[in-house]
Coordinates of C-alpha atoms in Angstrom, one line a residue:
X1 CA -3.5 6.6 -3.9
X2 CA -4.0 5.2 -7.0
X3 CA -3.7 5.5 -10.7
X4 CA -6.9 3.8 -11.5
X5 CA -7.5 7.4 -13.9
X6 CA -4.6 6.8 -15.9
X7 CA -3.4 9.9 -13.2
X8 CA -1.9 9.3 -9.6
X9 CA -4.8 10.7 -7.3
X10 CA -5.8 10.7 -3.6
X11 CA -8.7 8.7 -3.0
X12 CA -11.1 8.0 0.1
X13 CA -13.2 4.8 0.9
X14 CA -15.1 4.1 3.8
X15 CA -13.4 0.5 5.7
X16 CA -15.9 -1.3 4.3
X17 CA -14.4 -0.6 0.6
X18 CA -17.9 1.5 -0.5
X19 CA -17.5 5.4 -1.2
X20 CA -14.6 5.3 -2.9
X21 CA -14.1 9.5 -3.8
X22 CA -11.4 10.9 -5.9
X23 CA -10.3 13.8 -4.3
X24 CA -8.2 15.8 -6.0
X25 CA -8.9 14.9 -9.6
X26 CA -8.6 17.4 -12.5
X27 CA -7.6 17.4 -16.2
X28 CA -4.7 16.9 -15.9
X29 CA -2.9 13.3 -17.1
X30 CA 0.3 12.4 -17.2
X31 CA 1.3 16.0 -15.2
X32 CA 1.4 15.5 -11.6
X33 CA 1.6 12.6 -9.3
X34 CA 0.4 12.8 -5.6
X35 CA 0.5 10.4 -3.1
X36 CA 2.1 10.2 0.7
X37 CA -1.7 10.8 2.3
X38 CA -2.1 12.2 6.1
X39 CA -5.3 12.5 7.0
X40 CA -6.3 15.1 10.4
X41 CA -6.9 13.7 13.6
X42 CA -10.4 15.7 13.2
X43 CA -11.2 14.1 10.3
X44 CA -11.6 17.4 8.2
X45 CA -7.7 17.8 6.0
X46 CA -5.7 15.1 4.2
X47 CA -2.2 16.5 3.4
X48 CA -0.6 15.2 1.0
X49 CA 2.9 16.0 -1.8
X50 CA 2.3 15.9 -5.5
X51 CA 5.4 16.2 -7.3
X52 CA 5.1 18.4 -10.8
X53 CA 6.1 14.8 -13.2
X54 CA 7.8 17.9 -16.1
X55 CA 9.6 20.2 -13.3
X56 CA 12.0 19.4 -10.0
X57 CA 10.5 19.4 -7.4
X58 CA 7.6 18.7 -4.3
X59 CA 5.1 20.5 -2.9
X60 CA 3.0 20.5 0.1
X61 CA -1.1 20.2 -0.8
X62 CA -4.0 20.3 1.7
X63 CA -7.8 19.6 0.9
X64 CA -10.2 18.5 3.1
X65 CA -12.3 15.1 2.7
X66 CA -14.9 15.8 0.6
X67 CA -12.0 17.3 -2.2
X68 CA -12.8 20.8 -2.0
X69 CA -10.3 23.8 -0.2
X70 CA -7.2 22.4 -2.5
X71 CA -3.9 24.6 -1.8
X72 CA -0.8 25.0 -1.5
X73 CA 0.7 24.6 2.2
X74 CA 3.9 26.6 2.8
X75 CA 5.6 26.9 -0.2
X76 CA 9.0 27.9 -0.7
X77 CA 10.7 29.8 -3.4
X78 CA 13.0 27.4 -3.9
X79 CA 10.8 25.8 -6.9
X80 CA 13.5 23.0 -6.9
X81 CA 13.0 21.8 -3.4
X82 CA 11.1 19.3 -2.4
X83 CA 8.6 19.4 0.0
X84 CA 7.6 15.9 1.2
X85 CA 6.6 13.2 4.1
X86 CA 3.4 15.1 5.6
X87 CA 3.0 14.1 9.5
X88 CA -0.2 16.1 11.8
X89 CA 0.5 16.7 15.3
X90 CA -2.0 14.7 17.5
X91 CA -4.0 18.0 18.1
X92 CA -4.1 18.8 14.7
X93 CA -2.9 22.1 14.7
X94 CA 0.1 21.4 13.3
X95 CA 2.1 19.6 10.6
X96 CA 6.0 18.4 10.6
X97 CA 7.7 17.6 7.1
X98 CA 10.8 16.8 5.1
X99 CA 12.5 19.7 3.4
X100 CA 14.6 20.7 1.5
X101 CA 14.5 24.1 0.8
X102 CA 17.2 25.2 2.5
X103 CA 20.4 22.2 0.0
X104 CA 19.4 19.6 2.3
X105 CA 16.9 17.6 4.3
X106 CA 15.5 19.3 7.6
X107 CA 12.2 18.6 9.6
X108 CA 10.1 21.9 9.5
X109 CA 6.7 22.4 11.1
X110 CA 3.7 24.3 9.9
X111 CA 0.6 25.1 11.2
X112 CA -2.9 22.6 9.7
X113 CA -5.3 24.5 7.6
X114 CA -7.8 24.8 10.7
X115 CA -5.6 27.1 11.8
X116 CA -4.8 29.5 9.3
X117 CA -6.8 31.5 7.3
X118 CA -7.8 30.6 3.1
X119 CA -5.4 33.4 1.9
X120 CA -2.8 33.5 4.5
X121 CA 0.8 32.3 3.7
X122 CA 2.6 30.4 7.2
X123 CA 5.9 30.5 7.5
X124 CA 7.8 26.9 9.0
X125 CA 9.7 26.6 11.2
X126 CA 12.5 24.8 11.3
X127 CA 13.1 21.7 14.2
X128 CA 16.6 20.3 12.9
X129 CA 20.0 21.9 12.3
X130 CA 22.0 19.6 10.6
X131 CA 24.9 19.9 8.6
X132 CA 25.1 19.4 4.3
X133 CA 24.9 15.6 3.5
X134 CA 22.7 14.5 7.0
X135 CA 19.4 13.7 5.6
X136 CA 16.2 13.9 8.1
X137 CA 13.0 12.3 6.8
X138 CA 10.1 10.5 7.3
X139 CA 8.8 12.0 10.6
X140 CA 6.3 10.8 12.6
X141 CA 4.5 12.1 15.2
X142 CA 3.8 11.1 18.8
X143 CA 0.2 9.5 20.0
X144 CA 1.4 11.8 23.0
X145 CA 3.2 15.2 21.0
X146 CA 5.9 15.6 23.2
X147 CA 8.2 14.3 20.5
X148 CA 8.3 13.1 16.6
X149 CA 10.3 10.2 15.5
X150 CA 12.8 10.5 12.6
X151 CA 14.9 8.8 9.8
X152 CA 18.7 10.5 10.0
X153 CA 20.3 9.5 7.1
X154 CA 23.9 10.3 7.3
X155 CA 27.3 9.3 4.8
X156 CA 30.3 8.2 6.5
X157 CA 33.5 8.5 4.4
X158 CA 36.6 6.7 3.3
X159 CA 39.8 8.1 2.1
X160 CA 37.7 11.2 1.7
X161 CA 35.2 9.1 -1.3
X162 CA 31.7 8.4 0.4
X163 CA 30.4 5.3 1.8
X164 CA 27.4 3.7 1.2
X165 CA 24.8 6.2 3.5
X166 CA 23.3 4.6 7.2
X167 CA 19.6 5.9 8.0
X168 CA 18.8 5.0 11.8
X169 CA 16.1 6.4 13.8
X170 CA 16.2 9.3 15.7
X171 CA 13.4 11.1 17.9
X172 CA 13.1 15.2 18.2
X173 CA 12.0 16.1 21.9
X174 CA 9.5 18.8 21.7
X175 CA 8.9 21.7 24.4
X176 CA 12.6 20.9 25.6
X177 CA 14.8 23.3 27.1
X178 CA 17.9 21.6 25.1
X179 CA 18.7 23.5 21.9
X180 CA 17.7 21.1 19.0
X181 CA 16.6 18.2 21.5
X182 CA 17.2 14.7 19.3
X183 CA 19.3 11.8 20.5
X184 CA 19.3 8.4 17.8
X185 CA 17.4 5.2 19.7
X186 CA 18.8 2.4 16.5
X187 CA 22.5 1.8 15.4
X188 CA 21.5 -0.4 12.5
X189 CA 25.0 -1.0 11.0
X190 CA 26.9 0.5 8.0
X191 CA 25.0 1.2 5.4
X192 CA 22.1 -0.2 6.6
X193 CA 18.7 1.3 7.4
X194 CA 16.3 2.3 9.5
X195 CA 12.8 3.9 8.5
X196 CA 9.4 4.3 8.6
X197 CA 9.4 5.2 12.0
X198 CA 5.4 4.3 14.0
X199 CA 4.5 5.1 17.0
X200 CA 2.4 2.8 18.8
X201 CA -1.0 4.3 20.7
X202 CA 0.8 5.0 24.0
X203 CA 3.6 5.9 22.9
X204 CA 6.4 4.2 24.7
X205 CA 7.6 1.6 21.7
X206 CA 8.1 2.2 17.9
X207 CA 7.3 -0.6 14.9
X208 CA 10.1 0.4 11.8
X209 CA 11.2 -1.7 8.7
X210 CA 14.4 -2.3 8.6
X211 CA 17.4 -4.6 5.9
X212 CA 19.5 -5.1 8.8
X213 CA 18.6 -8.4 8.6
X214 CA 19.7 -9.2 5.2
X215 CA 15.9 -8.1 4.1
X216 CA 13.3 -5.4 3.9

């Protein structure tokens, strides 16, 4: 993402830093911000989130790697909702994302643009089911396709007054016989944050950011 032309757009370039291409450019300036690009495994599409600077809410979009075919992904009837953090399945058929379309952030899955026809509207499947006040964020699909790591943000209370939130890494097991099979992987301590999980290529380890040592 870059604001080099005055608008936050999604760009692509070669690994040598050449052939920089603006994929989401239009005539608007200061009206929107595109961010969080995620490239499909086959290299054909980029998913990203678009925030309207004049209205609430964030939407997911996809665009082809040459800048064509820009369109919204999984639109919601809740215009104030925020759909965020798109992440592709290893086979490129699905996209997992976080959304507060029901009032707080849960994880959802939707078919990728290469699977769904141009004019077809897809309804996302809800993957997590938590109580209000708990947010599920920053999903990361494991390379083996069997699980999704994510951040669960929870507010603890003391005498009925909410305290600082704690963010921990959780894992959602896919294709499990257990209903909503999630388990907690890290516990940074009250008011601390473990976030931005990233898988190793063999799906056996996770790197993540944390302030448990006092700094990020």
